[in-house]
Short mmCIF file of C-alpha atoms in Angstrom, two decimals:
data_model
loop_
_atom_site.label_atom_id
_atom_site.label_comp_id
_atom_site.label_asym_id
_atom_site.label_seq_id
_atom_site.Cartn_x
_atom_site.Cartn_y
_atom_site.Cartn_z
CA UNK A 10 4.23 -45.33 220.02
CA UNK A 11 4.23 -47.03 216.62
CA UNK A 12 5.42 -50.44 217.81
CA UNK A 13 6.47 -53.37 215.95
CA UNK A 14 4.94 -57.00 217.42
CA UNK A 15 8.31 -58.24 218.92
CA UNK A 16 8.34 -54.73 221.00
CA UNK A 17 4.46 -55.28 221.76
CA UNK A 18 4.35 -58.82 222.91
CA UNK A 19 8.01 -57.87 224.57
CA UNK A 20 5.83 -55.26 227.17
CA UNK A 21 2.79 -57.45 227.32
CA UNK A 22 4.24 -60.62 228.60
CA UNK A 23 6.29 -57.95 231.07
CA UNK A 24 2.82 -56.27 232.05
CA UNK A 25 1.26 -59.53 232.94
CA UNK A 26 3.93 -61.00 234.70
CA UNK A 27 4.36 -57.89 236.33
CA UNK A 28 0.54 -57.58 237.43
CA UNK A 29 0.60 -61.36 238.68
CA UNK A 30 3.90 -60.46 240.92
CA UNK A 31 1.78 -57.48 242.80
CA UNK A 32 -1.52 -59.48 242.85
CA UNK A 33 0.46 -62.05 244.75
CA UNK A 34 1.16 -59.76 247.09
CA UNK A 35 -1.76 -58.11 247.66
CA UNK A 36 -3.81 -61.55 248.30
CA UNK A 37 -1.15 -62.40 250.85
CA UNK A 38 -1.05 -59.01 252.39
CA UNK A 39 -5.30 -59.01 252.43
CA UNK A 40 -4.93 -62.42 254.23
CA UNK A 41 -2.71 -61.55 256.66
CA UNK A 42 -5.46 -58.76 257.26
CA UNK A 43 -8.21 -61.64 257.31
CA UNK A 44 -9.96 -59.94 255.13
CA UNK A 45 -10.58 -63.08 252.92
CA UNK A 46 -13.20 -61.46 250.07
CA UNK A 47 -10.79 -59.09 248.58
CA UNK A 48 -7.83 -61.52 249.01
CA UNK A 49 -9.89 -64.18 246.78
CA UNK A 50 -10.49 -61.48 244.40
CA UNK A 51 -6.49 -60.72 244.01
CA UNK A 52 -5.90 -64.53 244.07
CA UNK A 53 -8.34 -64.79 241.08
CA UNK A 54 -6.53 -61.76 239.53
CA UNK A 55 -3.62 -63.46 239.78
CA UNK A 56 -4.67 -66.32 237.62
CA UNK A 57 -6.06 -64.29 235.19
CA UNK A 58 -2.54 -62.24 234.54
CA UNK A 59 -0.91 -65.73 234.57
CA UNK A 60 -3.57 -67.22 232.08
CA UNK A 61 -3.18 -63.84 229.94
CA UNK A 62 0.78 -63.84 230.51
CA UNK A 63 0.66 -67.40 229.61
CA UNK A 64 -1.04 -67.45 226.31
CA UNK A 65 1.02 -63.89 225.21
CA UNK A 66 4.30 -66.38 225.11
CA UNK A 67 2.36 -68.44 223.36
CA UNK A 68 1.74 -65.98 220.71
CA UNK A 69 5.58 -65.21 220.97
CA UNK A 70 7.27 -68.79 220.26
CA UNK A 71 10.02 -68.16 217.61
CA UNK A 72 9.29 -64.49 217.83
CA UNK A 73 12.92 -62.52 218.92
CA UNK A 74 12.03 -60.14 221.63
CA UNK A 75 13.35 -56.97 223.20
CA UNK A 76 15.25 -56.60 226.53
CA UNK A 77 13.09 -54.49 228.44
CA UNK A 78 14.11 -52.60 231.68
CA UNK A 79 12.29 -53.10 235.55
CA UNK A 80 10.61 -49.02 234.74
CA UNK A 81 9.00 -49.63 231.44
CA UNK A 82 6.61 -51.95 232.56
CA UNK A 83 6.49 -51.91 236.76
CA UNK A 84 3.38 -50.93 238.46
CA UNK A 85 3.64 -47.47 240.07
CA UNK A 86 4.13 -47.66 244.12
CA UNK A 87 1.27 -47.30 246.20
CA UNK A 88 0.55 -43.53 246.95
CA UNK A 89 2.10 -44.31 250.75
CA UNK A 90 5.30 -45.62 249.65
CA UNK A 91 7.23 -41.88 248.80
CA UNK A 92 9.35 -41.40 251.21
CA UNK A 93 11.22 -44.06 253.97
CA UNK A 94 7.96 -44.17 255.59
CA UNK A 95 7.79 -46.63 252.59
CA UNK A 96 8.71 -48.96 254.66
CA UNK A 97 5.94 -49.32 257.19
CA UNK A 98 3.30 -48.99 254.60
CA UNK A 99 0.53 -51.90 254.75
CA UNK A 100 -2.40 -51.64 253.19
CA UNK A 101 -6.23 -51.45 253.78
CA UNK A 102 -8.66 -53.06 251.73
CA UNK A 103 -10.14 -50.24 249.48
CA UNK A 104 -6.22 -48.92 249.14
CA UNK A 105 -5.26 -51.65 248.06
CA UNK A 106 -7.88 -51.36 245.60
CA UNK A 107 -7.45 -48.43 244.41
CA UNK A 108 -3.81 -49.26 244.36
CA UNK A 109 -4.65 -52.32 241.79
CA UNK A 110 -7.23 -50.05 240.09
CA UNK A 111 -5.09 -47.43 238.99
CA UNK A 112 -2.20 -50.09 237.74
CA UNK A 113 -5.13 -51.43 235.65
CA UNK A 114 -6.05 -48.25 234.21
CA UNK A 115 -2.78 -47.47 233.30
CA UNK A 116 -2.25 -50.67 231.64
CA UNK A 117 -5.58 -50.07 229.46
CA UNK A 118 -4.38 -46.58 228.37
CA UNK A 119 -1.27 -48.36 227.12
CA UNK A 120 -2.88 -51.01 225.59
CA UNK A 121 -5.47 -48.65 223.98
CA UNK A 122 -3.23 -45.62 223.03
CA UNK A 123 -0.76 -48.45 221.20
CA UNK A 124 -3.82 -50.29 219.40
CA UNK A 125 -4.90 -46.65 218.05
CA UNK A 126 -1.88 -45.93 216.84
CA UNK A 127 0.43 -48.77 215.60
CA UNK A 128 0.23 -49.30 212.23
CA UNK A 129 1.00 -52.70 212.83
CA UNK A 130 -2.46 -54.10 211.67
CA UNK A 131 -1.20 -57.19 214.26
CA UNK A 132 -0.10 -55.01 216.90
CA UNK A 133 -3.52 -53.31 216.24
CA UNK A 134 -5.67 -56.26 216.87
CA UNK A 135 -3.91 -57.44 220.14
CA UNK A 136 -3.89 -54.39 221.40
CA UNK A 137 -7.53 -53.69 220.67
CA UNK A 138 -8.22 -57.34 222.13
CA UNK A 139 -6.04 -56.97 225.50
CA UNK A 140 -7.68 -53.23 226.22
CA UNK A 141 -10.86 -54.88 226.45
CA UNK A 142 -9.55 -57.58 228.94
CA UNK A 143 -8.28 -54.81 231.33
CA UNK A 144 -11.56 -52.97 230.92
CA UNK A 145 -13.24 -56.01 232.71
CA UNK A 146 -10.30 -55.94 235.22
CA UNK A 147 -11.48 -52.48 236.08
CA UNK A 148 -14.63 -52.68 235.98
CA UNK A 149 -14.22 -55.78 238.56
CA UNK A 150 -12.19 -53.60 240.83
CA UNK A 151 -14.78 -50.93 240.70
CA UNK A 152 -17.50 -52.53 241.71
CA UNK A 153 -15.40 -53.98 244.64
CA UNK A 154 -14.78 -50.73 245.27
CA UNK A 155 -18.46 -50.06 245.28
CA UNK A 156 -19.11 -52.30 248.58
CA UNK A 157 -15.86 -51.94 250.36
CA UNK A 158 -15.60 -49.55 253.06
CA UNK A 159 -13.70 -46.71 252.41
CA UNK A 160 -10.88 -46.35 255.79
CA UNK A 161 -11.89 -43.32 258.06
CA UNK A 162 -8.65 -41.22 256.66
CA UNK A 163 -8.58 -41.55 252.91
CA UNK A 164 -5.26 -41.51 252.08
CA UNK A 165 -5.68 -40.13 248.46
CA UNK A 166 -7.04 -36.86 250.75
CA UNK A 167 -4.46 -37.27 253.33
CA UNK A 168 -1.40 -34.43 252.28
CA UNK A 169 1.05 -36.04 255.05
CA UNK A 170 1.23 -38.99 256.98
CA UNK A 171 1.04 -39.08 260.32
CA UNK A 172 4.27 -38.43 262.81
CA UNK A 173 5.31 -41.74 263.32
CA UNK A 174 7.13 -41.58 266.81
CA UNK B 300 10.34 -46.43 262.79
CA UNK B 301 12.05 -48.65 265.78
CA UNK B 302 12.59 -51.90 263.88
CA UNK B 303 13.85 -55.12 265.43
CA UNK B 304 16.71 -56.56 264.11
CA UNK B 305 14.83 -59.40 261.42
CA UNK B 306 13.19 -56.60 260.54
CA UNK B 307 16.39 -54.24 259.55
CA UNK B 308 17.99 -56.88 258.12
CA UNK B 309 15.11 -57.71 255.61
CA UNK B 310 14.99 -54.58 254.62
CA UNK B 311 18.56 -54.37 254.24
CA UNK B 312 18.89 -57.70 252.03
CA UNK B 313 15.97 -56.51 250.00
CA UNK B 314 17.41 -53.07 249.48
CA UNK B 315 20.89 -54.02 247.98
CA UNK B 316 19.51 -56.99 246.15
CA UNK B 317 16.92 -54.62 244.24
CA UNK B 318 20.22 -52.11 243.77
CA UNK B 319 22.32 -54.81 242.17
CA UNK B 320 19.32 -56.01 240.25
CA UNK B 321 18.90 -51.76 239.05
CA UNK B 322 22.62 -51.16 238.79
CA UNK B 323 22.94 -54.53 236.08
CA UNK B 324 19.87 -52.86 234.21
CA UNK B 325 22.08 -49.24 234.24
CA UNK B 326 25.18 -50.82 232.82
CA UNK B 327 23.35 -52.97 230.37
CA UNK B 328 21.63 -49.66 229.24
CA UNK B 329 24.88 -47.50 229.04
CA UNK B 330 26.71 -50.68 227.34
CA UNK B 331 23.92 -50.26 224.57
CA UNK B 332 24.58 -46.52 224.32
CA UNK B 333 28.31 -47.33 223.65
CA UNK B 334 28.73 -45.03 227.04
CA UNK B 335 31.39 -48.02 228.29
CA UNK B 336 32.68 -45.68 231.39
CA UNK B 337 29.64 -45.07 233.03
CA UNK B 338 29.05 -48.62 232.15
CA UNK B 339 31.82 -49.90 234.30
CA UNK B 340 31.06 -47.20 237.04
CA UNK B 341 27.27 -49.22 237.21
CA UNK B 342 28.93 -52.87 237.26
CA UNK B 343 31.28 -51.69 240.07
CA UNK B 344 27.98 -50.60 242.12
CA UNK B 345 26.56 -54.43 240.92
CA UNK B 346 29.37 -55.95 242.44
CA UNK B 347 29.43 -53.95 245.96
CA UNK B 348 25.40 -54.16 246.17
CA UNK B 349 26.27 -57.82 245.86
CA UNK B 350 29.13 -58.24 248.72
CA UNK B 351 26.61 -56.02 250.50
CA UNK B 352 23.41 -58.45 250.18
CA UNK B 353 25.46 -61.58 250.50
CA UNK B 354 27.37 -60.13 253.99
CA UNK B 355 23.75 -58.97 254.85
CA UNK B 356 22.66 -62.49 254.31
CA UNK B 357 25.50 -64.09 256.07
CA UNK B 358 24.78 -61.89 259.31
CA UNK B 359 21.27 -62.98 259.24
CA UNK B 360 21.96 -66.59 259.16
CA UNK B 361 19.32 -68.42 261.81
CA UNK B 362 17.47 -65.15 261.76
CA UNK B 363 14.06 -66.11 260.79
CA UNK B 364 13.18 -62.51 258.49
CA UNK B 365 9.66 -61.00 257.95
CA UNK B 366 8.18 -61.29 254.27
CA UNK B 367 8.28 -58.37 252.16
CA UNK B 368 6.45 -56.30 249.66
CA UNK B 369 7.98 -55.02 246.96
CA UNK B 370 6.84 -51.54 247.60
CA UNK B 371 8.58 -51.33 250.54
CA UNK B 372 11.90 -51.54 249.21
CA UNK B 373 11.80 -50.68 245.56
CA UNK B 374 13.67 -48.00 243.90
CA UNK B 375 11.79 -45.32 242.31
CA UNK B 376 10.91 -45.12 238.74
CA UNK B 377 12.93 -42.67 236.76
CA UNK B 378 11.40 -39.63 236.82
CA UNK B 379 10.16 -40.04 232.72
CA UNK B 380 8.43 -43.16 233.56
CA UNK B 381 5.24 -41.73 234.54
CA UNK B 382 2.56 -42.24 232.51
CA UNK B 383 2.36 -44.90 228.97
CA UNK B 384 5.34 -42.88 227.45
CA UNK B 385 6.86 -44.73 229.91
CA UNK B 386 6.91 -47.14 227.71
CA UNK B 387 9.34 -45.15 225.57
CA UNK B 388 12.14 -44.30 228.30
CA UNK B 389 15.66 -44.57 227.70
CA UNK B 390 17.89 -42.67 229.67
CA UNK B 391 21.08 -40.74 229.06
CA UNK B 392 24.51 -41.18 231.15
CA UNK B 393 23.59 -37.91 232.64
CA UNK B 394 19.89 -39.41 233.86
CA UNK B 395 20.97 -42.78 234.84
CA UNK B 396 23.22 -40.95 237.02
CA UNK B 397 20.97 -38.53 238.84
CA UNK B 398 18.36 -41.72 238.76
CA UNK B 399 21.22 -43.71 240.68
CA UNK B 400 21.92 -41.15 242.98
CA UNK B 401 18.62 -40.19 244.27
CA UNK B 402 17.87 -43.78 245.06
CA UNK B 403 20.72 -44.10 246.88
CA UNK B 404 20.10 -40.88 248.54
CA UNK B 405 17.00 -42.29 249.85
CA UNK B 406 18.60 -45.45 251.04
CA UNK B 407 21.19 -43.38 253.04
CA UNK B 408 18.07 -41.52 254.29
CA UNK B 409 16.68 -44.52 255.11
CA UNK B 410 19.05 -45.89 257.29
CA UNK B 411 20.80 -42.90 258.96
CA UNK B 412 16.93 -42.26 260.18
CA UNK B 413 16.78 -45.82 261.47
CA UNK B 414 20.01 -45.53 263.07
CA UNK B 415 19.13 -43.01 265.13
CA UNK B 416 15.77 -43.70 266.06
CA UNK B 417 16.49 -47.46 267.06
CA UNK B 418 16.45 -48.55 270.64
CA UNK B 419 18.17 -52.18 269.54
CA UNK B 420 21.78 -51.53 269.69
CA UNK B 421 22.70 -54.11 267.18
CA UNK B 422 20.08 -52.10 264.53
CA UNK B 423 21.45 -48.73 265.40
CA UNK B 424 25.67 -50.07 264.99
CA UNK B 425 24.66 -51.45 261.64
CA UNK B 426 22.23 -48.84 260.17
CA UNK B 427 24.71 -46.64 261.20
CA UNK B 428 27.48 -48.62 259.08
CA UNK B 429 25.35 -49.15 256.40
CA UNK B 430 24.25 -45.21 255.67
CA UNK B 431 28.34 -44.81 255.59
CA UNK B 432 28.80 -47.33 252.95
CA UNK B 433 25.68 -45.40 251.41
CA UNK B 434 27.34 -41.76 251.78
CA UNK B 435 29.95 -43.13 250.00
CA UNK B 436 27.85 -44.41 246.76
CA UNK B 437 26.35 -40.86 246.83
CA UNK B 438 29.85 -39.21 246.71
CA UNK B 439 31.11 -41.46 244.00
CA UNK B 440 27.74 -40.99 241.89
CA UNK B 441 28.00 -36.76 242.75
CA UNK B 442 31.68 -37.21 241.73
CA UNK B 443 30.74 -38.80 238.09
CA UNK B 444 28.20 -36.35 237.62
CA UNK B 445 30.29 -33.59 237.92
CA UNK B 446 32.28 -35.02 234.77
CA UNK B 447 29.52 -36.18 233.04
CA UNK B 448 27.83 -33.81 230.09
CA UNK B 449 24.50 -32.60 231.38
CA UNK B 450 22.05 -33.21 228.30
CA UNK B 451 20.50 -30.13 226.24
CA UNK B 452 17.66 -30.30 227.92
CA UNK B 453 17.78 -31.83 231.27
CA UNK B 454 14.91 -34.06 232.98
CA UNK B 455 14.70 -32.62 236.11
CA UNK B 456 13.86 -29.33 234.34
CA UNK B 457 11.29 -30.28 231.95
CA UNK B 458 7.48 -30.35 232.65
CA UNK B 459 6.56 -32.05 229.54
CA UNK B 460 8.00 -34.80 227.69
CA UNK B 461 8.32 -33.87 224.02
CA UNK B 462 4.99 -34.89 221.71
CA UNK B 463 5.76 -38.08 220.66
CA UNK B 464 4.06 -38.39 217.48
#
């Protein structure tokens, strides 16, 4: 985990263009819900990654950067989306959620195991700096959390999905 | 799981374009590793996921298609890429193979169960001729594996990555 800068700015930009991509999606998918609240939220998450994404490639002009591949920087798939019942998943508000939040709290591990321990004093202070911006991304997405209604079945309870014909 | 035909072949154009898009990160990956065979194996799966899509595409012409998310069609993360040592991942011939193959095990999944649960007659002829072309991606990916060197200690086997520092 000791990463030079051109390997750290290389994931970063990835991250945040990654986390715009699925906060796209979610905002659409919570409008075509009309469930407008939590699709502003994702829409304003969506600027922030881009914002964030944006000013990392700023950071990055003349620097050469690694070729990174789709796994080392994707979001995990929603809990649903295992097996070909993938395919019919849509999600509920507070999934959808919790779907974002746990992306986000992986992204601040990574960003706060690297900044512990590259010895990149660079790579140190970026890190450090971008851990605290997904902190408030969490944070945000718990206390949306806090006042959305959780769906009757939970599906982070639910073992198997229900037959589907 | 009875999908109408814009919905099958959305699903369909999605699912080989992410494949070719996987399969060119694969042989970019084995290129680097100087593993040129397997290489060529994984630009031979770009090119058919390609004539796949764009016949796919052709078929659907004047179709108007549903959108998307990307969950719903997405190959899996390798195995490895679970937590920030994600970060870290590359794989072996031996990985990218087993990676390759349970994807496309899932895709044959996919559509031999929508071929036979489909009342549209259209969806059920091509699902049907679809999961062939699919059996036979399997049976070329089961046939390199059985020449390709299993590594010391295999993935599938392991609990724990190594400690990385």
């Amino acid at each position: 985990m000791d990463y030079t800068l051109p390997e750290f700015l290389a994931h970063a930009i990835a991250l945040e263009h990654e986390a715009a991509e699925r906060y796209l999606e979610l905002a659409d998918m919570m409008e075509a819900h009309r469930n407008d609240e939590v699709s502003a939220l994702f829409r304003d998450m969506v600027r922030f990654s881009r914002l964030h994404h944006d000013s990392i490639v700023e950071r990055a002009r003349g620097v050469a950067l690694p070729t990174l591949r789709s796994w080392q920087y994707r979001w995990s798939h929603p809990p649903e989306a295992g097996g070909e019942e993938a395919f019919d998943v849509t999600l509920d508000a507070y999934s959808a959620l919790c779907y974002a939040r746990e992306n986000e709290a992986r992204a601040l591990e990574y960003y706060s195991t690297v900044g512990q321990q590259s010895s990149d004093p660079e790579v140190h202070r970026l890190a450090a700096e971008f851990a605290a911006e997904e902190t408030e991304h969490v944070q945000a997405l718990d206390d949306w959390l806090a006042r959305t209604p959780r769906p009757s079945t939970p599906w982070r309870d639910d073992p198997q999905p229900p037959p589907s014909n």
